[in-house]
Amino acid sequence: SYADRFADELGLAPLAGGFKQRMGELAKEERMIKSDPNLSGPQKRAELDAIRQERIELAKDLINERAGR
């Protein structure tokens, strides 16, 4: 059946949905930081670096979850 053939992919659907949502939130945060006139350059860089690191970790988690199935 379809569910049997694609069980792994179907099992990842909730994780992928959460991944997409969080990535969207991070993009929104990034835009807000870039346009914030009250943050200095170094403050913006630190915040943007933290967002980049979170994106990397989210992607690694998704890859590891998929590899584990």
Coordinates of N, CA and C in Angstrom, one line a residue:
S1 N 0.8 -1.2 0.0 CA 0.0 0.0 0.0 C 0.9 1.2 0.0
Y2 N 0.3 2.4 -0.3 CA 1.0 3.6 -0.3 C 1.6 3.9 1.0
A3 N 0.8 3.8 2.1 CA 1.4 4.0 3.4 C 2.6 3.2 3.8
D4 N 2.5 1.9 3.3 CA 3.7 1.0 3.6 C 4.9 1.5 2.8
R5 N 4.7 1.8 1.5 CA 5.8 2.2 0.7 C 6.5 3.5 1.1
F6 N 5.7 4.4 1.6 CA 6.2 5.7 2.0 C 6.1 6.0 3.5
A7 N 6.2 5.0 4.3 CA 6.0 5.1 5.7 C 7.1 6.1 6.3
D8 N 8.3 5.9 5.8 CA 9.4 6.8 6.3 C 9.1 8.2 6.0
E9 N 8.8 8.5 4.8 CA 8.5 9.9 4.4 C 7.3 10.5 5.1
L10 N 6.3 9.7 5.3 CA 5.1 10.1 6.0 C 5.4 10.3 7.5
G11 N 6.3 9.6 8.0 CA 6.7 9.7 9.4 C 7.4 11.0 9.6
L12 N 8.1 11.5 8.6 CA 8.9 12.7 8.7 C 8.0 14.0 8.5
A13 N 6.8 13.8 8.0 CA 6.0 15.0 7.7 C 5.8 15.9 8.8
P14 N 5.5 15.5 10.0 CA 5.4 16.4 11.1 C 6.7 17.2 11.4
L15 N 7.8 16.4 11.4 CA 9.1 17.0 11.6 C 9.4 18.1 10.5
A16 N 9.1 17.7 9.3 CA 9.4 18.7 8.2 C 8.5 19.9 8.3
G17 N 7.3 19.7 8.7 CA 6.4 20.9 8.9 C 6.9 21.8 10.0
G18 N 7.4 21.2 11.1 CA 8.0 22.1 12.2 C 9.2 22.7 11.7
F19 N 10.0 22.0 10.9 CA 11.3 22.6 10.4 C 11.0 23.8 9.5
K20 N 10.0 23.7 8.6 CA 9.6 24.8 7.7 C 9.1 26.0 8.5
Q21 N 8.3 25.7 9.5 CA 7.7 26.8 10.3 C 8.8 27.5 11.1
R22 N 9.7 26.8 11.7 CA 10.8 27.4 12.4 C 11.7 28.2 11.5
M23 N 12.0 27.7 10.4 CA 12.9 28.4 9.4 C 12.2 29.7 9.0
G24 N 10.9 29.7 8.8 CA 10.2 30.9 8.5 C 10.3 31.9 9.6
E25 N 10.1 31.4 10.8 CA 10.2 32.3 12.0 C 11.6 32.9 12.1
L26 N 12.6 32.1 11.8 CA 14.0 32.6 11.8 C 14.2 33.7 10.7
A27 N 13.7 33.5 9.6 CA 13.8 34.4 8.5 C 13.1 35.8 8.9
K28 N 12.0 35.7 9.6 CA 11.3 36.9 10.0 C 12.2 37.6 11.1
E29 N 12.8 36.9 12.0 CA 13.6 37.4 13.0 C 14.8 38.1 12.4
E30 N 15.4 37.5 11.4 CA 16.5 38.0 10.7 C 16.2 39.3 10.0
R31 N 15.0 39.4 9.4 CA 14.6 40.7 8.7 C 14.5 41.8 9.8
M32 N 13.9 41.4 10.9 CA 13.7 42.4 12.0 C 15.0 42.9 12.5
I33 N 16.0 42.0 12.7 CA 17.3 42.4 13.2 C 18.0 43.3 12.2
K34 N 17.9 43.0 10.9 CA 18.6 43.8 9.9 C 18.0 45.2 9.8
S35 N 16.8 45.3 10.0 CA 16.1 46.6 9.9 C 16.0 47.4 11.2
D36 N 16.5 46.8 12.3 CA 16.5 47.5 13.6 C 17.5 48.6 13.7
P37 N 17.1 49.9 13.7 CA 18.1 51.0 13.8 C 18.7 51.1 15.2
N38 N 18.2 50.4 16.2 CA 18.7 50.5 17.6 C 19.8 49.6 17.9
L39 N 20.1 48.6 17.0 CA 21.2 47.7 17.2 C 22.4 48.1 16.4
S40 N 23.5 48.0 17.1 CA 24.8 48.3 16.4 C 25.2 47.2 15.5
G41 N 26.2 47.5 14.7 CA 26.6 46.5 13.7 C 27.1 45.2 14.4
P42 N 27.9 45.3 15.5 CA 28.3 44.1 16.2 C 27.2 43.3 16.8
Q43 N 26.2 44.1 17.3 CA 25.0 43.4 17.9 C 24.2 42.7 16.8
K44 N 24.0 43.3 15.7 CA 23.3 42.6 14.6 C 24.1 41.4 14.2
R45 N 25.4 41.5 14.0 CA 26.2 40.3 13.6 C 26.1 39.2 14.6
A46 N 26.1 39.5 15.9 CA 26.0 38.4 16.9 C 24.6 37.8 16.8
E47 N 23.5 38.6 16.7 CA 22.2 38.0 16.6 C 22.1 37.2 15.3
L48 N 22.6 37.7 14.2 CA 22.4 37.0 12.9 C 23.3 35.7 12.9
D49 N 24.4 35.7 13.6 CA 25.2 34.5 13.7 C 24.5 33.4 14.5
A50 N 23.8 33.9 15.6 CA 23.0 32.9 16.4 C 21.9 32.3 15.6
I51 N 21.3 33.1 14.7 CA 20.2 32.6 13.9 C 20.8 31.6 12.9
R52 N 21.9 31.9 12.3 CA 22.5 31.0 11.3 C 22.9 29.7 12.0
Q53 N 23.4 29.8 13.2 CA 23.7 28.5 13.9 C 22.5 27.7 14.2
E54 N 21.4 28.3 14.6 CA 20.2 27.6 14.8 C 19.7 26.9 13.5
R55 N 19.8 27.6 12.4 CA 19.4 27.0 11.1 C 20.2 25.8 10.8
I56 N 21.5 25.9 11.1 CA 22.4 24.7 10.8 C 22.0 23.6 11.7
E57 N 21.7 23.8 13.0 CA 21.3 22.8 13.9 C 20.0 22.1 13.5
L58 N 19.0 23.0 13.1 CA 17.7 22.4 12.6 C 17.9 21.5 11.4
A59 N 18.8 21.9 10.5 CA 19.0 21.1 9.3 C 19.7 19.8 9.7
K60 N 20.6 19.9 10.6 CA 21.3 18.6 11.0 C 20.3 17.7 11.7
D61 N 19.4 18.2 12.5 CA 18.4 17.4 13.2 C 17.5 16.7 12.2
L62 N 17.1 17.5 11.2 CA 16.2 16.9 10.1 C 17.0 15.8 9.4
I63 N 18.2 16.0 9.0 CA 19.0 15.0 8.3 C 19.2 13.8 9.1
N64 N 19.6 14.0 10.4 CA 19.8 12.9 11.3 C 18.5 12.1 11.5
E65 N 17.4 12.7 11.6 CA 16.1 12.0 11.8 C 15.8 11.2 10.6
R66 N 16.1 11.7 9.4 CA 15.8 11.0 8.2 C 16.7 9.8 8.1
A67 N 18.0 10.0 8.4 CA 19.0 8.9 8.3 C 18.7 7.8 9.3
G68 N 18.0 8.2 10.4 CA 17.7 7.2 11.5 C 16.5 6.3 11.1
R69 N 15.8 6.7 10.1 CA 14.6 5.9 9.7 C 14.8 4.9 8.7

